[in-house]
Backbone as a chain_set.jsonl record, in Angstrom:
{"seq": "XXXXXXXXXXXXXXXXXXXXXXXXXXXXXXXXXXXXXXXXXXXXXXXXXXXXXXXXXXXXXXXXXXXXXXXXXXXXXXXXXXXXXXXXXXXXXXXXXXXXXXXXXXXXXXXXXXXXXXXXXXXXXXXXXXXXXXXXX", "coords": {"N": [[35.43, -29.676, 67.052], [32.362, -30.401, 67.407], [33.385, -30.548, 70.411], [34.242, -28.528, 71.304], [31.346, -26.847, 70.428], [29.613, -27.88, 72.248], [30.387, -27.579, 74.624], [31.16, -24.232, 75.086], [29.498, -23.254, 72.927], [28.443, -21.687, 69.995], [29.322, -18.748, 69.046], [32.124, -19.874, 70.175], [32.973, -22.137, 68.591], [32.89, -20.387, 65.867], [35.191, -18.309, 66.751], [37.256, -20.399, 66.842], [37.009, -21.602, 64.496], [37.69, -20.031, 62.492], [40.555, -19.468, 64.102], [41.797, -21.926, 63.615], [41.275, -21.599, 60.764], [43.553, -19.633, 60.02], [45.427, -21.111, 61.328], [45.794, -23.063, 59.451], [45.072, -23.127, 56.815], [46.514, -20.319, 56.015], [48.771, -19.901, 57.15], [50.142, -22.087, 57.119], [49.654, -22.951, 54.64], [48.0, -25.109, 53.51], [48.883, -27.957, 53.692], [49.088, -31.36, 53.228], [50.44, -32.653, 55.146], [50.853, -31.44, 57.372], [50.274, -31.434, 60.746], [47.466, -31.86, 61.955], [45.879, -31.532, 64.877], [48.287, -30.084, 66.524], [47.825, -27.867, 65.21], [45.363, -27.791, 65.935], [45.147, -27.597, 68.83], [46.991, -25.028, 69.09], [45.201, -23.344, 67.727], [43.082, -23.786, 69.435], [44.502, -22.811, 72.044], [45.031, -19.776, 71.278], [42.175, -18.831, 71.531], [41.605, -19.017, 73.972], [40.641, -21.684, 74.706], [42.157, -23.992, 75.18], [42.834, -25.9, 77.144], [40.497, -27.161, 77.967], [39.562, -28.43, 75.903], [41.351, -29.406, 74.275], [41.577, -31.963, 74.452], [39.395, -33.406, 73.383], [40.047, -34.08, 70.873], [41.411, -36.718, 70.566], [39.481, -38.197, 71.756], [37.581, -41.112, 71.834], [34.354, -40.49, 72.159], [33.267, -38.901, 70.81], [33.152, -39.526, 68.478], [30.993, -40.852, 67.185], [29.01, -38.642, 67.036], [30.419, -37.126, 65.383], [30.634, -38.171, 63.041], [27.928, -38.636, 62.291], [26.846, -35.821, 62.129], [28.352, -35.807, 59.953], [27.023, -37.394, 57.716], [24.96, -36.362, 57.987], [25.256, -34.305, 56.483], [26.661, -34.716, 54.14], [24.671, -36.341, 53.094], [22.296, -34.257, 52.128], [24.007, -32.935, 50.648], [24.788, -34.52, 48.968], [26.752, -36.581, 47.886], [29.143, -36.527, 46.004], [30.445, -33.954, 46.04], [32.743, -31.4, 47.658], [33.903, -29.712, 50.678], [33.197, -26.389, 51.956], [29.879, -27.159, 53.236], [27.154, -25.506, 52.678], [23.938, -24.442, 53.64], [21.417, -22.952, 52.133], [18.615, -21.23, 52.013], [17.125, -23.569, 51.955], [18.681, -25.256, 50.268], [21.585, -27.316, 50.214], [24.876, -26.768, 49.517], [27.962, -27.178, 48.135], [30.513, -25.065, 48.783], [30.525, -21.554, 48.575], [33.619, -21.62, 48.016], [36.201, -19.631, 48.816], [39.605, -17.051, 48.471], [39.717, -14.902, 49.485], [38.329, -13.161, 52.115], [34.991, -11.805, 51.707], [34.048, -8.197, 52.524], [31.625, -6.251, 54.012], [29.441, -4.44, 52.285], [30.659, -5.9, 49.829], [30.551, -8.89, 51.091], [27.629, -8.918, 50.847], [26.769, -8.573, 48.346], [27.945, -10.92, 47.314], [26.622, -13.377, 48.685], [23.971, -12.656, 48.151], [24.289, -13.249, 45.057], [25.201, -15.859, 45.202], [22.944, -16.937, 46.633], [20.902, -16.754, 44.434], [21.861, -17.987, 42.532], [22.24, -21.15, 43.683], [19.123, -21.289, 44.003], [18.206, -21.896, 41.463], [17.07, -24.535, 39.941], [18.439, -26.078, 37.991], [21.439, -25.314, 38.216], [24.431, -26.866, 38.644], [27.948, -26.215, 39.414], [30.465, -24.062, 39.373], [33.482, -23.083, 38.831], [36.77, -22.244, 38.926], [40.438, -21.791, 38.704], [42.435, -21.122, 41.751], [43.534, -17.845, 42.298], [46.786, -16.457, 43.225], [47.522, -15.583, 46.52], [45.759, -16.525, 49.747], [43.892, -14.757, 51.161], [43.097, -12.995, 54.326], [42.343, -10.718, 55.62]], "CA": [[34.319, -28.769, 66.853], [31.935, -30.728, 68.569], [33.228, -30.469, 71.924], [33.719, -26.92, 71.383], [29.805, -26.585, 71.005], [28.977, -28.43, 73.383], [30.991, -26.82, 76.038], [30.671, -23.168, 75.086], [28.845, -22.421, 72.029], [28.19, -21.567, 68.08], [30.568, -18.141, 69.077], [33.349, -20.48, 70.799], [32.891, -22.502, 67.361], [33.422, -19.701, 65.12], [36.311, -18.329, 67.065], [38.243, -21.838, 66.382], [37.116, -21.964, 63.405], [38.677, -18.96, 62.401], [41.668, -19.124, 64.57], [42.172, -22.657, 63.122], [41.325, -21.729, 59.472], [44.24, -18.904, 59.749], [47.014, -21.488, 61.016], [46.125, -24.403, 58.491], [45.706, -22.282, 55.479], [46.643, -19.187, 55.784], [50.263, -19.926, 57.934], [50.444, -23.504, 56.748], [49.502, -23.129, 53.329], [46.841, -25.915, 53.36], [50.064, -28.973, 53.592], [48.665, -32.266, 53.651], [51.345, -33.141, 56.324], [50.383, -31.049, 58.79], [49.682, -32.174, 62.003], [46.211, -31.025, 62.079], [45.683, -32.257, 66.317], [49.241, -29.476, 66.865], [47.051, -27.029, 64.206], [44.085, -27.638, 66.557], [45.91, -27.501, 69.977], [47.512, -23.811, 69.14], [43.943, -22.765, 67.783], [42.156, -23.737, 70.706], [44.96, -21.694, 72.776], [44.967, -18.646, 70.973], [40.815, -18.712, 71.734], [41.713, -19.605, 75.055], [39.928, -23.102, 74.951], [43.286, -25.513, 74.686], [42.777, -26.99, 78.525], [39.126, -27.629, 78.236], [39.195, -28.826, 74.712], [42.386, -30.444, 73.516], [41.526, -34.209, 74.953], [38.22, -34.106, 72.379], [40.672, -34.443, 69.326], [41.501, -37.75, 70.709], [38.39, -38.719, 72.878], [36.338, -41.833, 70.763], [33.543, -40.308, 72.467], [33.072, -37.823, 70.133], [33.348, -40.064, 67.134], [29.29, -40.871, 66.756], [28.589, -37.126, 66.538], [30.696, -36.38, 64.09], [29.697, -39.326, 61.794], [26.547, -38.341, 62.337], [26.868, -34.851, 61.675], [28.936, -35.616, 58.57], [26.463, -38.145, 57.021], [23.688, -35.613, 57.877], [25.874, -32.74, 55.834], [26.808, -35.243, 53.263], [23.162, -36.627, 52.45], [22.011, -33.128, 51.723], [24.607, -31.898, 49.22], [25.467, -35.334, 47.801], [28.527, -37.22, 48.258], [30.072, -36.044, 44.917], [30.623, -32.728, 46.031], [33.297, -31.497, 48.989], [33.434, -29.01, 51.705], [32.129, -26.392, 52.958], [28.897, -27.574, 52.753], [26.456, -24.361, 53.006], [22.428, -24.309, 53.623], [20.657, -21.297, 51.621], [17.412, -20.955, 51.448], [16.751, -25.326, 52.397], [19.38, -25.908, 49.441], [22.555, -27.465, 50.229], [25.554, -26.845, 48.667], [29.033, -27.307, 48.422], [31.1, -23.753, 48.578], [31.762, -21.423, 47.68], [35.255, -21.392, 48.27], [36.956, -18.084, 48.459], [40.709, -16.983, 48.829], [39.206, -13.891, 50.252], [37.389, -12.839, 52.937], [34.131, -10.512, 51.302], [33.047, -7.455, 54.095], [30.341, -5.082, 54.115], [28.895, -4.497, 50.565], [31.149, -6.966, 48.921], [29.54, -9.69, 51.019], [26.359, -8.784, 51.302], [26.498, -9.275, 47.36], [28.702, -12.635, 47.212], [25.532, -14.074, 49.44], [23.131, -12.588, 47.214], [25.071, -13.956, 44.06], [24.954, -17.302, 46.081], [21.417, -17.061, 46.622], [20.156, -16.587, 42.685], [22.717, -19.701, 41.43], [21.495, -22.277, 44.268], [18.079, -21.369, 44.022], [17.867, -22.213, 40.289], [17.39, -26.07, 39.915], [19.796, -27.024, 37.055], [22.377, -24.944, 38.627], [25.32, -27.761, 39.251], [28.954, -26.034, 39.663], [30.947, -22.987, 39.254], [34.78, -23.291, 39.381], [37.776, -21.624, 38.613], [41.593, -22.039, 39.358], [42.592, -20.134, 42.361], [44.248, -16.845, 41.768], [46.856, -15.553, 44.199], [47.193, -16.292, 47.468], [44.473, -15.779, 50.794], [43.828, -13.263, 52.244], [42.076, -12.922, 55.357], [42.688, -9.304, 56.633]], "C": [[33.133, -29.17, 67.717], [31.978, -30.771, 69.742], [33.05, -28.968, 72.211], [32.225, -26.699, 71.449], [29.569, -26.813, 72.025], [28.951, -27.866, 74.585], [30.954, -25.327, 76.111], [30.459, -22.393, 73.656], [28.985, -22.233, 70.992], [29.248, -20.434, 68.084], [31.619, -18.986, 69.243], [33.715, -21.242, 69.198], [33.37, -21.28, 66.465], [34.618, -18.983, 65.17], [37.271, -19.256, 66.677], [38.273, -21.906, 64.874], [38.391, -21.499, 62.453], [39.942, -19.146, 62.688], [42.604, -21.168, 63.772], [42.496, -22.535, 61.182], [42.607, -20.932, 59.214], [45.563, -19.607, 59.578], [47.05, -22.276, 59.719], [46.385, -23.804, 57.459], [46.397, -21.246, 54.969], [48.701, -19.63, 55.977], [50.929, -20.794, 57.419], [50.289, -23.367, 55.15], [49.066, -24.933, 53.459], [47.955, -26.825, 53.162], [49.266, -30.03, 54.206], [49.567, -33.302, 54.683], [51.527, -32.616, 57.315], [49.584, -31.719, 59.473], [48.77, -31.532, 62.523], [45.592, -31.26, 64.239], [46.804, -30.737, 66.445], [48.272, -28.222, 66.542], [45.792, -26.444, 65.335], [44.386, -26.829, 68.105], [45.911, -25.749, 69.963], [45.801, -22.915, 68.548], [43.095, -22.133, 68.896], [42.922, -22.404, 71.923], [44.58, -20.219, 72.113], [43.16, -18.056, 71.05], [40.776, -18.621, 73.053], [41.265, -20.54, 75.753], [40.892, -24.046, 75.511], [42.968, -26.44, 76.108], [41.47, -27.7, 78.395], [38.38, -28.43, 76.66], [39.824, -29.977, 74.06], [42.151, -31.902, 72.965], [40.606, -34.348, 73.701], [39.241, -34.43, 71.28], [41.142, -35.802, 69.603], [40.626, -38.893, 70.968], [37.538, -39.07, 71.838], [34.981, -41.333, 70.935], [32.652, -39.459, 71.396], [32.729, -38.174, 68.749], [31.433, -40.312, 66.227], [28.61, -39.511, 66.411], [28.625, -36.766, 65.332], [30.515, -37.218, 62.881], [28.643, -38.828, 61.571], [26.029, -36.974, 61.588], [27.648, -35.047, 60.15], [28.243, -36.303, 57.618], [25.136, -37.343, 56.728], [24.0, -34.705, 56.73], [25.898, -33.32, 53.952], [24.854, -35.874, 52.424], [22.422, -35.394, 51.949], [22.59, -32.37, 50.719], [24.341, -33.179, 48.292], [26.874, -35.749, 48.271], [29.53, -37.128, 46.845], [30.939, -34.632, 45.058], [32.023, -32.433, 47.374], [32.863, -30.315, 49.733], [34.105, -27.062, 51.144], [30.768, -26.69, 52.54], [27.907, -26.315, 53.559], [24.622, -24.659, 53.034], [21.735, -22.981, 53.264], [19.625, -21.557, 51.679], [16.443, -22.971, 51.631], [17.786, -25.873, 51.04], [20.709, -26.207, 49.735], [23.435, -27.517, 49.329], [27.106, -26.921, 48.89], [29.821, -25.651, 48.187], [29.967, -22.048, 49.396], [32.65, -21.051, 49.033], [35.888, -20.335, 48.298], [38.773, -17.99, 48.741], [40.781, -15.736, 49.212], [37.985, -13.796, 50.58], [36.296, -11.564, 52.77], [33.89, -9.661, 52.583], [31.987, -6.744, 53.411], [29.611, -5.325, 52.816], [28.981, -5.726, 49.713], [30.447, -8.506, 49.257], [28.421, -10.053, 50.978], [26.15, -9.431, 49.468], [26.973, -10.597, 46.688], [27.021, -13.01, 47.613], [24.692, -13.974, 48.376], [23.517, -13.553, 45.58], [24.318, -15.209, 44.586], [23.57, -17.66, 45.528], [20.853, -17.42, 44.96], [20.933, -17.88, 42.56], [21.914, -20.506, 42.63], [19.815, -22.665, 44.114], [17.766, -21.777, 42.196], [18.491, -24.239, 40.008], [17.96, -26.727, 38.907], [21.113, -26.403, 37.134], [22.999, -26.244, 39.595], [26.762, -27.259, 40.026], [29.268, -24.797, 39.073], [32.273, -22.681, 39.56], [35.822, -22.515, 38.98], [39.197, -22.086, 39.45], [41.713, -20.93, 40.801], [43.8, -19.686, 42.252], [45.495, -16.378, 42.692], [46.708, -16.284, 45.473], [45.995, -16.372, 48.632], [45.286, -15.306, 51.186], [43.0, -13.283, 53.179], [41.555, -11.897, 55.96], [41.174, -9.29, 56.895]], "O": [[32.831, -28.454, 68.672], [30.956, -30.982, 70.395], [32.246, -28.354, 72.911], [31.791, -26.352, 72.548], [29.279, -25.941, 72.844], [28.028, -27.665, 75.375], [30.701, -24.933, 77.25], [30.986, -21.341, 73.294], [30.065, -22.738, 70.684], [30.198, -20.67, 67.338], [32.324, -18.921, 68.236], [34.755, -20.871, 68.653], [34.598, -21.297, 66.391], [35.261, -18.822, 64.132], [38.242, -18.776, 66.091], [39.243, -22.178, 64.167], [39.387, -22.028, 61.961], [40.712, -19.054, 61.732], [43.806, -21.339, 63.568], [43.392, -23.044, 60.508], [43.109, -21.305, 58.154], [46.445, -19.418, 58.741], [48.028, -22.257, 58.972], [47.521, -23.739, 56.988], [46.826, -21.154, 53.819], [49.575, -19.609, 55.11], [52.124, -20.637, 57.167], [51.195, -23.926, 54.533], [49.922, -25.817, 53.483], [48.322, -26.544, 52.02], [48.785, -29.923, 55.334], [49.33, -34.492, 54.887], [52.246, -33.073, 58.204], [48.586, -32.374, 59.172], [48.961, -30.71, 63.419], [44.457, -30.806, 64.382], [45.988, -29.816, 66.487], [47.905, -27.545, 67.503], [45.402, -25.297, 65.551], [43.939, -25.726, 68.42], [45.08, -25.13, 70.626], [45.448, -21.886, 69.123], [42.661, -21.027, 69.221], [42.325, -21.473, 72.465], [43.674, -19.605, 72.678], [42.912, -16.923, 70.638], [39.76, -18.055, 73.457], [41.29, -20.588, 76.983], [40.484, -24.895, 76.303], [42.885, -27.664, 76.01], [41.422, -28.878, 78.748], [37.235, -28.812, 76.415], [39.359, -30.993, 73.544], [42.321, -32.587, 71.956], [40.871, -35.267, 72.927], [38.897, -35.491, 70.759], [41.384, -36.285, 68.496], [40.775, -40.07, 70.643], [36.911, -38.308, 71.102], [34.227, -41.606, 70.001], [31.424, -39.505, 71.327], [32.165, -37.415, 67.96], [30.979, -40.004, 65.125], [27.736, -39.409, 65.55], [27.807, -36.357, 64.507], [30.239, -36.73, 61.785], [28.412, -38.531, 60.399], [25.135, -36.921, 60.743], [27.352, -34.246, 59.263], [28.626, -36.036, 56.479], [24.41, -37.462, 55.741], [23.07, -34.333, 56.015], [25.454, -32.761, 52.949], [24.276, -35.621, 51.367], [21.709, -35.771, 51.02], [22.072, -31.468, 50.06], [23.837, -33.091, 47.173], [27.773, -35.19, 48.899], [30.613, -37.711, 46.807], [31.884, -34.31, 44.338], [32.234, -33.434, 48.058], [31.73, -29.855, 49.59], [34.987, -26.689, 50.371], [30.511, -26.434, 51.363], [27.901, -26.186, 54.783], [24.251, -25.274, 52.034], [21.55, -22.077, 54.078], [19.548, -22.671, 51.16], [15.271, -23.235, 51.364], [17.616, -27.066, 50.789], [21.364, -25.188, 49.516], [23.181, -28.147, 48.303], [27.449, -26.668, 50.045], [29.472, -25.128, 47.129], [29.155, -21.798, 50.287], [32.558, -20.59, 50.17], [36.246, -20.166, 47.132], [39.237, -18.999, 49.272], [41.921, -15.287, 49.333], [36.943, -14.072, 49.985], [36.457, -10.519, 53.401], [33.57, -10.231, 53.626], [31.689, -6.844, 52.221], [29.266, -6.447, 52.445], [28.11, -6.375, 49.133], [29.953, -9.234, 48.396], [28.047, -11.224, 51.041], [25.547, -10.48, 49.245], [26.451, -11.165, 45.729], [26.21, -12.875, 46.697], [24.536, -14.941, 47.629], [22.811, -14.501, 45.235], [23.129, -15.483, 44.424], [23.173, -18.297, 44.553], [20.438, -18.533, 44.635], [20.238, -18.894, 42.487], [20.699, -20.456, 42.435], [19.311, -23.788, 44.098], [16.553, -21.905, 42.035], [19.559, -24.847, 39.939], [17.989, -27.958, 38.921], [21.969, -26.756, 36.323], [22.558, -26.64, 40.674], [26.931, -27.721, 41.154], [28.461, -24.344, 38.262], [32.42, -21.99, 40.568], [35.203, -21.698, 38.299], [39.162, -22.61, 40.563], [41.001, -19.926, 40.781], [44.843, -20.331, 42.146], [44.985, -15.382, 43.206], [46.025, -17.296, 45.625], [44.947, -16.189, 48.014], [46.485, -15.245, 51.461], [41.891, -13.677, 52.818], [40.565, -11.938, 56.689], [40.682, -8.431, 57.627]]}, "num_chains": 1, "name": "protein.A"}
């Protein structure tokens, strides 16, 4: 992710993200024995990054960033909590989590939702099993 920024951008980033979040969870069904580097690789291609990107998943260079960035992410929610770690309003938080992708209306009021629970300061958690499988369409 980091080199991706670096090299072309917060779009180029969300592309991957995406094209990564589809194989791991969606294709993969989230398997903690996937070879997340193979995961990354076919991402980056299908973005058309993989030549100009690949090497960072190996390259120590990269390693101080993302410490950095993860200690920054982590000091802001809390280290009890996991990922994604979201910024509303200056409140960090962990989630939410979905197994679908809200559009138009539907997200406009997820966010809002969002908004009202984070912004209330003895608001801790909000969980449920997940239902069903993702969906991404």
């Amino acid at each position: 992710m980091a080199a991706v920024t670096a090299a072309h951008g917060t779009d180029a980033v969300r592309r991957f993200y995406e094209a990564f979040g589809q194989r791991f969870h969606v294709e993969l069904g989230t398997s903690d024995d996937v070879n997340r580097d193979a995961v990354a690789a076919e991402a980056l291609a299908d973005i058309g990054l993989l030549a100009p990107c690949i090497d960072a998943a190996t390259d120590q260079r990269w390693d101080g960033e993302l410490r950095s960035l993860t200690r920054a992410a982590l000091v802001a929610v809390g280290l009890d909590v996991g990922v994604p770690i979201t910024l509303i309003d200056g409140v960090a938080t962990s989630g939410p989590v979905l197994s679908e992708i809200p559009r138009g209306d539907a997200a406009v009021a997820l966010f809002d939702a969002t908004r009202t629970l984070v912004r209330q300061p003895g608001f801790v958690r909000l969980e449920r099993q997940r239902i069903g499988a993702l969906h991404v369409a």
